mmCIF file of C-alpha atoms in Angstrom:
data_model
loop_
_atom_site.group_PDB
_atom_site.id
_atom_site.type_symbol
_atom_site.label_atom_id
_atom_site.label_comp_id
_atom_site.label_asym_id
_atom_site.label_seq_id
_atom_site.Cartn_x
_atom_site.Cartn_y
_atom_site.Cartn_z
ATOM 1 C CA MET A 1 300.668 257.343 120.329
ATOM 2 C CA ARG A 2 301.949 257.797 119.942
ATOM 3 C CA GLN A 3 301.310 258.366 118.854
ATOM 4 C CA SER A 4 304.773 260.835 116.995
ATOM 5 C CA MET A 5 305.711 263.102 116.009
ATOM 6 C CA LYS A 6 303.250 260.414 116.773
ATOM 7 C CA ILE A 7 300.580 262.767 115.875
ATOM 8 C CA ALA A 8 299.822 265.568 118.053
ATOM 9 C CA THR A 9 301.361 268.783 118.990
ATOM 10 C CA ALA A 10 302.410 267.927 122.481
ATOM 11 C CA THR A 11 305.383 269.668 124.060
ATOM 12 C CA VAL A 12 308.666 268.564 125.509
ATOM 13 C CA ALA A 13 306.663 266.955 128.257
ATOM 14 C CA LEU A 14 306.055 264.354 125.549
ATOM 15 C CA VAL A 15 302.593 260.491 122.637
ATOM 16 C CA GLY A 16 301.779 259.987 119.461
ATOM 17 C CA LEU A 17 302.092 261.890 117.535
ATOM 18 C CA ILE A 18 302.140 261.419 118.515
ATOM 19 C CA ALA A 19 302.596 260.930 114.857
ATOM 20 C CA LEU A 20 300.834 263.232 116.619
ATOM 21 C CA ALA A 21 302.272 266.277 115.291
ATOM 22 C CA GLY A 22 300.552 269.139 113.606
ATOM 23 C CA CYS A 23 299.870 267.513 110.320
ATOM 24 C CA THR A 24 297.907 268.552 107.303
ATOM 25 C CA THR A 25 294.818 266.659 106.224
ATOM 26 C CA ASP A 26 295.511 263.963 103.695
ATOM 27 C CA PRO A 27 293.016 264.379 100.835
ATOM 28 C CA THR A 28 293.980 261.442 98.647
ATOM 29 C CA VAL A 29 292.108 258.675 100.358
ATOM 30 C CA ALA A 30 290.440 255.836 98.532
ATOM 31 C CA PRO A 31 286.784 255.230 99.389
ATOM 32 C CA PRO A 32 286.051 252.296 101.682
ATOM 33 C CA GLU A 33 285.517 248.942 100.103
ATOM 34 C CA THR A 34 282.314 247.041 100.675
ATOM 35 C CA SER A 35 282.364 243.901 102.764
ATOM 36 C CA ASP A 36 280.101 241.539 104.629
ATOM 37 C CA GLY A 37 281.074 243.030 108.003
ATOM 38 C CA PRO A 38 279.255 245.700 109.991
ATOM 39 C CA ALA A 39 278.342 248.905 108.204
ATOM 40 C CA VAL A 40 281.257 251.319 108.047
ATOM 41 C CA PRO A 41 280.309 254.811 109.234
ATOM 42 C CA ALA A 42 279.653 256.724 106.042
ATOM 43 C CA ALA A 43 281.887 259.676 106.847
ATOM 44 C CA ASN A 44 285.015 257.645 107.506
ATOM 45 C CA GLU A 45 286.976 257.431 104.275
ATOM 46 C CA TRP A 46 290.009 255.997 106.093
ATOM 47 C CA PHE A 47 288.520 252.549 106.596
ATOM 48 C CA ASP A 48 290.105 249.906 104.369
ATOM 49 C CA GLN A 49 288.708 246.409 104.868
ATOM 50 C CA ALA A 50 291.762 244.598 103.491
ATOM 51 C CA ALA A 51 294.189 246.550 105.675
ATOM 52 C CA TYR A 52 291.908 246.090 108.676
ATOM 53 C CA ASP A 53 291.769 242.327 108.134
ATOM 54 C CA LYS A 54 295.538 242.139 107.642
ATOM 55 C CA GLN A 55 296.309 243.930 110.883
ATOM 56 C CA TYR A 56 293.611 242.043 112.762
ATOM 57 C CA ALA A 57 295.393 238.814 111.878
ATOM 58 C CA GLU A 58 298.917 240.140 112.485
ATOM 59 C CA ARG A 59 298.061 240.799 116.123
ATOM 60 C CA GLU A 60 298.107 237.037 116.698
ATOM 61 C CA VAL A 61 301.313 236.272 114.766
ATOM 62 C CA ILE A 62 304.432 235.336 116.710
ATOM 63 C CA PRO A 63 307.179 237.634 115.354
ATOM 64 C CA GLN A 64 310.367 236.312 113.812
ATOM 65 C CA GLY A 65 313.701 237.575 115.106
ATOM 66 C CA PRO A 66 315.685 237.862 118.358
ATOM 67 C CA GLU A 67 313.430 237.274 121.349
ATOM 68 C CA ASP A 68 315.092 239.976 123.447
ATOM 69 C CA GLU A 69 315.366 242.540 120.627
ATOM 70 C CA PRO A 70 311.827 243.459 119.550
ATOM 71 C CA TYR A 71 313.172 246.306 117.404
ATOM 72 C CA LEU A 72 314.692 243.644 115.120
ATOM 73 C CA GLN A 73 311.656 241.377 115.026
ATOM 74 C CA HIS A 74 309.277 241.279 112.079
ATOM 75 C CA ILE A 75 305.876 239.842 111.207
ATOM 76 C CA ASN A 76 305.027 238.029 107.943
ATOM 77 C CA ALA A 77 307.989 239.624 106.219
ATOM 78 C CA GLU A 78 308.813 239.478 102.530
ATOM 79 C CA MET A 79 312.601 239.819 102.533
ATOM 80 C CA VAL A 80 314.332 241.892 99.868
ATOM 81 C CA ASP A 81 317.823 241.521 98.438
ATOM 82 C CA THR A 82 320.046 244.512 99.275
ATOM 83 C CA SER A 83 323.308 243.159 97.856
ATOM 84 C CA SER A 84 323.423 245.954 95.273
ATOM 85 C CA TYR A 85 323.950 248.448 98.127
ATOM 86 C CA ALA A 86 326.702 246.466 99.832
ATOM 87 C CA SER A 87 329.874 248.472 100.400
ATOM 88 C CA GLU A 88 332.506 248.881 103.064
ATOM 89 C CA GLY A 89 333.147 251.826 105.322
ATOM 90 C CA ALA A 90 331.048 253.992 107.591
ATOM 91 C CA LYS A 91 328.049 255.591 105.896
ATOM 92 C CA LYS A 92 326.398 258.967 106.346
ATOM 93 C CA ALA A 93 322.661 259.029 107.009
ATOM 94 C CA SER A 94 320.379 261.960 106.217
ATOM 95 C CA PHE A 95 317.291 261.988 108.414
ATOM 96 C CA ALA A 96 314.220 264.048 107.489
ATOM 97 C CA ASN A 97 312.183 264.035 110.693
ATOM 98 C CA ALA A 98 308.575 265.217 110.958
ATOM 99 C CA SER A 99 309.152 266.695 114.401
ATOM 100 C CA ILE A 100 310.014 266.117 118.030
ATOM 101 C CA SER A 101 306.976 268.092 119.145
ATOM 102 C CA ASN A 102 305.518 265.589 121.570
ATOM 103 C CA PRO A 103 306.671 263.151 124.253
ATOM 104 C CA TRP A 104 306.412 260.054 122.066
ATOM 105 C CA ARG A 105 308.628 261.521 119.388
ATOM 106 C CA GLN A 106 311.045 262.917 121.936
ATOM 107 C CA THR A 107 311.426 259.540 123.614
ATOM 108 C CA GLY A 108 312.123 257.936 120.251
ATOM 109 C CA TRP A 109 314.555 260.660 119.215
ATOM 110 C CA ILE A 110 316.616 260.124 122.361
ATOM 111 C CA THR A 111 316.677 256.375 121.733
ATOM 112 C CA MET A 112 317.629 256.838 118.081
ATOM 113 C CA ASN A 113 320.611 258.987 118.983
ATOM 114 C CA GLN A 114 321.854 256.469 121.528
ATOM 115 C CA GLN A 115 321.570 253.749 118.861
ATOM 116 C CA LEU A 116 323.551 256.008 116.518
ATOM 117 C CA LYS A 117 326.415 256.102 119.019
ATOM 118 C CA VAL A 118 326.593 252.307 118.995
ATOM 119 C CA LEU A 119 326.745 252.166 115.191
ATOM 120 C CA GLN A 120 329.328 254.936 115.039
ATOM 121 C CA GLU A 121 331.533 253.035 117.460
ATOM 122 C CA SER A 122 331.186 249.896 115.348
ATOM 123 C CA GLY A 123 332.129 251.796 112.167
ATOM 124 C CA ALA A 124 328.801 251.222 110.411
ATOM 125 C CA ILE A 125 327.523 254.818 110.442
ATOM 126 C CA SER A 126 329.765 257.865 110.300
ATOM 127 C CA GLU A 127 327.180 260.511 111.124
ATOM 128 C CA MET A 128 323.504 261.362 110.844
ATOM 129 C CA GLU A 129 322.562 264.797 109.554
ATOM 130 C CA THR A 130 319.048 265.600 110.735
ATOM 131 C CA ARG A 131 316.545 268.245 109.727
ATOM 132 C CA ASP A 132 313.430 268.778 111.863
ATOM 133 C CA ALA A 133 310.339 269.802 109.918
ATOM 134 C CA GLN A 134 308.529 270.989 113.057
ATOM 135 C CA ASP A 135 305.269 269.410 111.910
ATOM 136 C CA SER A 136 305.225 271.174 108.550
ATOM 137 C CA ASP A 137 304.707 269.364 105.247
ATOM 138 C CA ASP A 138 306.279 272.223 103.310
ATOM 139 C CA THR A 139 309.329 272.266 105.555
ATOM 140 C CA GLN A 140 309.847 268.533 105.320
ATOM 141 C CA ILE A 141 309.536 268.581 101.535
ATOM 142 C CA ALA A 142 312.210 271.284 101.475
ATOM 143 C CA ASP A 143 314.355 269.237 103.876
ATOM 144 C CA ILE A 144 314.249 266.172 101.646
ATOM 145 C CA ASP A 145 315.012 268.257 98.557
ATOM 146 C CA TYR A 146 317.918 269.849 100.430
ATOM 147 C CA PHE A 147 319.412 266.431 101.163
ATOM 148 C CA ILE A 148 318.950 265.420 97.520
ATOM 149 C CA ALA A 149 320.629 268.571 96.235
ATOM 150 C CA GLU A 150 323.412 268.307 98.797
ATOM 151 C CA GLY A 151 324.259 264.862 97.480
ATOM 152 C CA ALA A 152 326.328 264.040 100.550
ATOM 153 C CA CYS A 153 324.366 261.207 102.118
ATOM 154 C CA ASP A 154 324.552 257.464 101.630
ATOM 155 C CA VAL A 155 321.056 256.654 102.911
ATOM 156 C CA PHE A 156 317.845 258.638 103.358
ATOM 157 C CA ILE A 157 315.820 258.027 106.512
ATOM 158 C CA ILE A 158 312.387 259.670 106.493
ATOM 159 C CA SER A 159 309.668 259.825 109.130
ATOM 160 C CA PRO A 160 306.882 261.509 107.139
ATOM 161 C CA ASN A 161 304.858 264.378 108.540
ATOM 162 C CA SER A 162 301.785 263.322 106.578
ATOM 163 C CA THR A 163 301.033 260.671 104.035
ATOM 164 C CA ALA A 164 300.044 262.013 100.635
ATOM 165 C CA ALA A 165 301.899 265.320 100.826
ATOM 166 C CA MET A 166 305.222 263.625 101.428
ATOM 167 C CA THR A 167 304.937 260.932 98.762
ATOM 168 C CA PRO A 168 306.440 262.910 95.812
ATOM 169 C CA ALA A 169 309.432 263.995 97.896
ATOM 170 C CA VAL A 170 310.083 260.417 99.005
ATOM 171 C CA GLU A 171 309.921 259.312 95.371
ATOM 172 C CA ARG A 172 312.488 261.979 94.442
ATOM 173 C CA ALA A 173 314.796 260.588 97.114
ATOM 174 C CA CYS A 174 314.320 257.099 95.671
ATOM 175 C CA ASP A 175 315.212 258.428 92.213
ATOM 176 C CA THR A 176 318.742 259.228 93.441
ATOM 177 C CA GLY A 177 319.493 255.504 93.506
ATOM 178 C CA LYS A 178 320.448 255.628 97.170
ATOM 179 C CA PRO A 179 318.542 253.493 99.670
ATOM 180 C CA VAL A 180 315.520 255.110 101.276
ATOM 181 C CA ILE A 181 314.120 253.974 104.618
ATOM 182 C CA VAL A 182 310.689 255.204 105.731
ATOM 183 C CA PHE A 183 309.432 254.633 109.256
ATOM 184 C CA ASP A 184 306.572 255.443 111.601
ATOM 185 C CA ARG A 185 304.060 256.919 109.142
ATOM 186 C CA GLY A 186 303.604 255.704 105.620
ATOM 187 C CA VAL A 187 303.609 257.205 102.143
ATOM 188 C CA ASN A 188 301.764 256.210 98.987
ATOM 189 C CA THR A 189 304.683 254.573 97.207
ATOM 190 C CA ASP A 190 306.606 251.337 97.572
ATOM 191 C CA CYS A 191 309.908 252.743 96.296
ATOM 192 C CA PRO A 192 311.708 252.752 99.695
ATOM 193 C CA VAL A 193 313.914 249.742 100.366
ATOM 194 C CA THR A 194 311.978 249.185 103.570
ATOM 195 C CA PHE A 195 309.016 250.715 105.382
ATOM 196 C CA ILE A 196 309.326 250.189 109.146
ATOM 197 C CA HIS A 197 306.355 250.429 111.477
ATOM 198 C CA PRO A 198 304.495 248.574 114.219
ATOM 199 C CA ILE A 199 301.476 246.564 113.111
ATOM 200 C CA GLY A 200 299.510 249.738 112.651
ATOM 201 C CA GLY A 201 296.615 252.012 113.407
ATOM 202 C CA TYR A 202 293.909 249.438 112.722
ATOM 203 C CA ALA A 203 295.499 247.075 115.247
ATOM 204 C CA TRP A 204 295.485 249.884 117.833
ATOM 205 C CA GLY A 205 291.846 250.608 117.085
ATOM 206 C CA ILE A 206 290.897 246.936 117.292
ATOM 207 C CA ASP A 207 292.691 246.356 120.614
ATOM 208 C CA THR A 208 291.191 249.444 122.231
ATOM 209 C CA ALA A 209 287.656 249.097 120.899
ATOM 210 C CA GLU A 210 287.440 245.415 121.793
ATOM 211 C CA PHE A 211 288.589 246.237 125.324
ATOM 212 C CA LEU A 212 285.935 248.915 125.765
ATOM 213 C CA ILE A 213 283.226 246.739 124.235
ATOM 214 C CA GLU A 214 284.120 243.852 126.561
ATOM 215 C CA ASN A 215 283.862 246.122 129.615
ATOM 216 C CA LEU A 216 280.778 248.156 128.683
ATOM 217 C CA GLU A 217 277.115 247.439 128.090
ATOM 218 C CA PRO A 218 275.540 247.898 124.644
ATOM 219 C CA GLY A 219 274.308 251.458 124.312
ATOM 220 C CA ALA A 220 277.023 252.840 126.582
ATOM 221 C CA LYS A 221 278.559 256.141 125.588
ATOM 222 C CA VAL A 222 282.243 256.414 124.665
ATOM 223 C CA VAL A 223 284.027 259.715 124.047
ATOM 224 C CA GLY A 224 286.868 259.499 121.533
ATOM 225 C CA LEU A 225 289.706 261.974 122.069
ATOM 226 C CA ARG A 226 291.802 262.411 118.946
ATOM 227 C CA ILE A 227 294.923 264.439 118.285
ATOM 228 C CA LEU A 228 294.807 265.707 114.733
ATOM 229 C CA PRO A 229 293.376 264.721 111.356
ATOM 230 C CA GLY A 230 295.197 263.601 108.237
ATOM 231 C CA VAL A 231 297.878 261.217 109.523
ATOM 232 C CA ASP A 232 297.295 257.684 108.310
ATOM 233 C CA VAL A 233 298.129 255.785 111.469
ATOM 234 C CA LEU A 234 295.946 258.035 113.635
ATOM 235 C CA GLU A 235 293.008 258.080 111.263
ATOM 236 C CA GLN A 236 293.157 254.303 111.022
ATOM 237 C CA ARG A 237 292.991 253.986 114.803
ATOM 238 C CA TRP A 238 289.671 255.744 114.922
ATOM 239 C CA ALA A 239 288.384 254.098 111.735
ATOM 240 C CA ALA A 240 288.839 250.640 113.262
ATOM 241 C CA ALA A 241 287.399 251.645 116.619
ATOM 242 C CA GLU A 242 284.380 253.369 115.067
ATOM 243 C CA TYR A 243 283.742 250.287 112.929
ATOM 244 C CA LEU A 244 283.662 248.002 115.967
ATOM 245 C CA PHE A 245 281.671 250.408 118.141
ATOM 246 C CA ALA A 246 278.977 250.548 115.452
ATOM 247 C CA GLU A 247 278.796 246.759 115.338
ATOM 248 C CA ALA A 248 278.536 246.476 119.127
ATOM 249 C CA GLY A 249 275.920 249.172 119.580
ATOM 250 C CA ILE A 250 278.228 251.518 121.483
ATOM 251 C CA GLU A 251 277.381 255.219 121.212
ATOM 252 C CA ALA A 252 280.625 256.916 120.208
ATOM 253 C CA VAL A 253 281.356 260.599 119.718
ATOM 254 C CA ASP A 254 284.783 261.972 118.850
ATOM 255 C CA TYR A 255 286.646 265.253 119.121
ATOM 256 C CA PHE A 256 290.011 266.579 117.972
ATOM 257 C CA THR A 257 291.901 267.998 120.933
ATOM 258 C CA GLY A 258 295.363 268.989 119.710
ATOM 259 C CA ALA A 259 296.531 267.147 122.857
ATOM 260 C CA ASP A 260 295.622 270.278 124.822
ATOM 261 C CA PRO A 261 294.828 269.295 128.445
ATOM 262 C CA ALA A 262 292.494 272.270 128.892
ATOM 263 C CA GLU A 263 290.573 271.346 125.738
ATOM 264 C CA ILE A 264 290.359 267.718 126.842
ATOM 265 C CA LYS A 265 288.965 268.717 130.235
ATOM 266 C CA ALA A 266 286.429 271.039 128.617
ATOM 267 C CA ILE A 267 285.234 268.327 126.226
ATOM 268 C CA ILE A 268 284.799 265.753 128.978
ATOM 269 C CA THR A 269 283.094 268.258 131.269
ATOM 270 C CA ASP A 270 280.607 269.140 128.531
ATOM 271 C CA GLU A 271 279.908 265.497 127.730
ATOM 272 C CA LEU A 272 279.407 264.631 131.392
ATOM 273 C CA ALA A 273 276.876 267.462 131.630
ATOM 274 C CA LYS A 274 274.886 265.824 128.830
ATOM 275 C CA GLY A 275 274.668 262.520 130.646
ATOM 276 C CA GLY A 276 276.665 259.421 131.509
ATOM 277 C CA VAL A 277 280.044 258.844 129.889
ATOM 278 C CA ALA A 278 281.016 255.219 130.403
ATOM 279 C CA GLY A 279 284.222 255.034 128.360
ATOM 280 C CA ILE A 280 287.114 257.123 127.084
ATOM 281 C CA TRP A 281 288.978 256.171 123.914
ATOM 282 C CA MET A 282 292.184 257.944 122.907
ATOM 283 C CA ASP A 283 294.267 257.783 119.739
ATOM 284 C CA ALA A 284 297.286 258.833 121.824
ATOM 285 C CA GLY A 285 297.943 258.861 125.538
ATOM 286 C CA ASP A 286 299.052 262.462 125.699
ATOM 287 C CA GLY A 287 296.435 264.205 127.797
ATOM 288 C CA ALA A 288 295.044 261.038 129.373
ATOM 289 C CA VAL A 289 295.562 262.385 132.879
ATOM 290 C CA ALA A 290 293.579 265.511 132.018
ATOM 291 C CA ALA A 291 290.665 263.325 130.909
ATOM 292 C CA ILE A 292 290.739 261.389 134.169
ATOM 293 C CA GLU A 293 290.902 264.611 136.186
ATOM 294 C CA ALA A 294 287.740 265.843 134.469
ATOM 295 C CA PHE A 295 285.859 262.914 136.012
ATOM 296 C CA GLU A 296 287.406 263.676 139.400
ATOM 297 C CA ASP A 297 286.407 267.325 139.126
ATOM 298 C CA ALA A 298 282.829 266.290 138.312
ATOM 299 C CA GLY A 299 282.717 263.846 141.229
ATOM 300 C CA VAL A 300 281.604 260.914 139.081
ATOM 301 C CA ASP A 301 282.873 257.370 138.702
ATOM 302 C CA TYR A 302 285.957 256.773 136.594
ATOM 303 C CA PRO A 303 285.335 255.535 133.056
ATOM 304 C CA VAL A 304 286.623 252.433 131.380
ATOM 305 C CA MET A 305 289.552 253.923 129.516
ATOM 306 C CA THR A 306 292.280 253.330 126.975
ATOM 307 C CA GLY A 307 295.336 255.593 127.007
ATOM 308 C CA GLU A 308 298.859 254.638 125.980
ATOM 309 C CA ASP A 309 302.111 253.379 127.496
ATOM 310 C CA GLU A 310 303.158 256.887 128.526
ATOM 311 C CA MET A 311 304.241 256.881 132.159
ATOM 312 C CA SER A 312 301.809 259.601 133.258
ATOM 313 C CA PHE A 313 298.856 257.424 132.228
ATOM 314 C CA LEU A 314 300.298 254.235 133.732
ATOM 315 C CA ARG A 315 300.899 256.001 137.047
ATOM 316 C CA LYS A 316 297.460 257.577 137.181
ATOM 317 C CA TRP A 317 295.864 254.268 136.169
ATOM 318 C CA LYS A 318 297.621 252.544 139.057
ATOM 319 C CA ASP A 319 296.881 255.323 141.552
ATOM 320 C CA VAL A 320 293.125 255.456 140.978
ATOM 321 C CA GLY A 321 292.519 251.818 140.057
ATOM 322 C CA LEU A 322 290.433 252.424 136.965
ATOM 323 C CA THR A 323 289.653 249.756 134.381
ATOM 324 C CA GLY A 324 292.215 250.500 131.717
ATOM 325 C CA LEU A 325 294.342 249.395 128.817
ATOM 326 C CA ALA A 326 297.527 250.959 127.482
ATOM 327 C CA PRO A 327 297.793 250.383 123.725
ATOM 328 C CA VAL A 328 301.288 250.683 122.310
ATOM 329 C CA TYR A 329 302.645 252.123 119.090
ATOM 330 C CA SER A 330 306.038 250.586 119.685
ATOM 331 C CA ASN A 331 308.425 253.436 120.415
ATOM 332 C CA PHE A 332 311.422 251.139 119.975
ATOM 333 C CA GLN A 333 310.860 251.471 116.223
ATOM 334 C CA TRP A 334 313.148 254.526 116.360
ATOM 335 C CA ARG A 335 316.119 252.156 116.667
ATOM 336 C CA THR A 336 315.204 250.070 113.653
ATOM 337 C CA PRO A 337 315.932 252.507 110.742
ATOM 338 C CA LEU A 338 319.603 252.879 111.684
ATOM 339 C CA LEU A 339 319.957 249.145 112.244
ATOM 340 C CA ALA A 340 318.274 248.596 108.867
ATOM 341 C CA ALA A 341 320.762 250.973 107.218
ATOM 342 C CA ALA A 342 323.659 248.981 108.644
ATOM 343 C CA LYS A 343 322.133 245.756 107.325
ATOM 344 C CA ILE A 344 321.538 247.247 103.876
ATOM 345 C CA PHE A 345 325.159 248.367 103.499
ATOM 346 C CA ALA A 346 326.263 244.934 104.693
ATOM 347 C CA GLY A 347 324.183 243.467 101.859
ATOM 348 C CA GLU A 348 321.868 241.655 104.254
ATOM 349 C CA GLU A 349 318.233 241.004 103.473
ATOM 350 C CA VAL A 350 315.665 243.226 105.172
ATOM 351 C CA PRO A 351 311.870 243.107 105.160
ATOM 352 C CA LYS A 352 310.234 245.116 102.397
ATOM 353 C CA GLU A 353 307.532 246.033 104.876
ATOM 354 C CA TRP A 354 309.138 245.720 108.282
ATOM 355 C CA VAL A 355 306.202 245.111 110.635
ATOM 356 C CA LEU A 356 307.248 245.282 114.274
ATOM 357 C CA PRO A 357 305.326 243.745 117.186
ATOM 358 C CA GLN A 358 302.744 245.941 118.920
ATOM 359 C CA ASN A 359 301.401 244.569 122.196
ATOM 360 C CA PRO A 360 299.227 246.565 124.625
ATOM 361 C CA ILE A 361 299.947 246.744 128.348
ATOM 362 C CA ASN A 362 297.096 245.216 130.318
ATOM 363 C CA ALA A 363 296.182 245.427 133.996
ATOM 364 C CA GLU A 364 298.332 242.417 134.930
ATOM 365 C CA GLU A 365 301.418 244.090 133.438
ATOM 366 C CA VAL A 366 301.125 247.601 134.837
ATOM 367 C CA ASP A 367 303.173 246.921 137.969
ATOM 368 C CA ARG A 368 305.958 245.380 135.902
ATOM 369 C CA TYR A 369 306.298 248.348 133.568
ATOM 370 C CA LEU A 370 306.039 250.840 136.412
ATOM 371 C CA ALA A 371 308.884 249.051 138.213
ATOM 372 C CA GLU A 372 311.034 248.752 135.080
ATOM 373 C CA ASN A 373 310.633 252.465 134.359
ATOM 374 C CA GLU A 374 310.928 253.791 137.886
ATOM 375 C CA GLY A 375 312.551 257.208 137.860
ATOM 376 C CA MET A 376 311.549 257.974 134.282
ATOM 377 C CA PRO A 377 309.658 261.238 133.670
ATOM 378 C CA ASP A 378 305.939 261.270 132.979
ATOM 379 C CA GLY A 379 306.550 261.871 129.256
ATOM 380 C CA HIS A 380 308.540 258.667 128.889
ATOM 381 C CA TYR A 381 307.124 255.585 127.133
ATOM 382 C CA ALA A 382 307.282 252.282 128.952
ATOM 383 C CA LYS A 383 308.030 250.160 125.870
ATOM 384 C CA PHE A 384 310.802 252.373 124.516
ATOM 385 C CA GLY A 385 313.179 249.428 124.133
ATOM 386 C CA GLY A 386 316.457 251.211 124.896
ATOM 387 C CA GLU A 387 317.483 249.455 128.090
ATOM 388 C CA ASN A 388 320.602 247.950 126.479
ATOM 389 C CA LEU A 389 321.848 251.207 124.960
ATOM 390 C CA PRO A 390 324.609 253.445 126.337
ATOM 391 C CA GLY A 391 323.430 256.133 128.716
ATOM 392 C CA TYR A 392 320.576 254.082 130.168
ATOM 393 C CA PRO A 393 318.781 255.149 132.281
ATOM 394 C CA GLU A 394 320.216 258.617 132.883
ATOM 395 C CA VAL A 395 319.855 259.963 129.339
ATOM 396 C CA TRP A 396 316.129 259.160 129.293
ATOM 397 C CA GLN A 397 315.586 260.249 132.906
ATOM 398 C CA GLN A 398 317.210 263.621 132.263
ATOM 399 C CA ARG A 399 315.443 263.984 128.897
ATOM 400 C CA LEU A 400 318.681 264.858 127.163
ATOM 401 C CA ILE A 401 317.242 265.684 123.751
ATOM 402 C CA PRO A 402 320.077 266.230 121.219
#
C-alpha cells in the first residue's frame, strides 16, 4: 500500500507504493519451490513457499513490545548486539529514500520528520540529510554512493526503490563499517544491522484473498489491480493471492494500472462488459475509489472488494456499504528506523529482522478509524501511528511535506 513509495506512482494526493513507486523490474528472482500445496501459477516467479508459510504463521503471533507503540513492537525477533556502535552525542543520519511519489509514502515521510524532531530534542539525532530518488534505481544508487563518498554520516537509512538493483549499493554502505538500516522494501543481503518492515506482501495477499474467497462463490471472477512490477512486497502480494485463488477455484485476472484512476476505470469498464465481476483485489488502495465508481457508472452491484487503509477508500466503503476489507502495510514503520538508530547508538539490542505488526481493518472497525482520523485528507492512512508526535493533527491535516 501501500503500498510506498509503497509502490506506485501516485501523486501528492497520496498508497503503496505505494512501495508503489515507479520501480524497475527485478530480474534476479529464484524459481518457486515445489510443495504439497495447490499448484502455483506457472508464470509467477515471485512465489516462495517458505516465505509464504512464515508470513502466514506470523499473522497469528502476538507481537512483543509496548502495547501502545506498535512501531516498536516486533514478531519472532532474533535480537542482535549493537554494543560496538555505542557512543555518546547526537548522530547524523543519511537517508536514501526511494520517493515520496504517492500518498502512502507522503504520509510516512511526514511522520518520520515529526519523529526526527523528537529525537533531535532529546539529543539522540543531530540531523537527517535526505536524498529523494524520485522512483529511480540509478538515482538512488548515486544517492547512496554520494553519502558514502561524503563520509559525513553516522548511520545510513535506506528505503530501497527496488530489490535487486539496490543490493550492491546497500552492501557498499555496509562496507563503510557504519550501521545500515533498511526499511519498507528489502534487498538481497543481510549486511544491514536491521531490516524493518511489516509482516510482508504474502501476509497482505493471504488476508485479502481469504476475505474474497470467503465472500464469493467458486468460479466467481476477481479483477486484480496492481501498481507496478518488480518491487518485492508488491509482487508477493499478488503471488500469495493468485496462489489461493487458484486453490479455491476463483477466476482471477490482473492488470498493472500505474495507480492511474482513468486506467483503473477503463479496465473495470472493459471487464464488466465481458461479464460479471464479483470481486476487486488491489495491491494498494490508491485508486480504489475509481474502481468503485466504475461499477456505479455501469449501474451494476458493488463488488466484494479489498482496498487499503487510505481514508478515501474507508470513506467510500462506509458511504456505499460495500463488503470490504482494508489491508494494511503499516505506515507507522516510518518512525521505526530513526528509533532504531537511537537504540543502536545507545548500544541496545535490536531485531535483526524487525517484523512489525500488520493487521487489516475490517467492517467492525471502519467507524472507529473514520472517527479517529476525522479531518484528515483522503490521501492519509488510518494506521499511520503518529498520534503522539508533535504537530498532531495539524501537520498531517495540512499535508505539510518537508
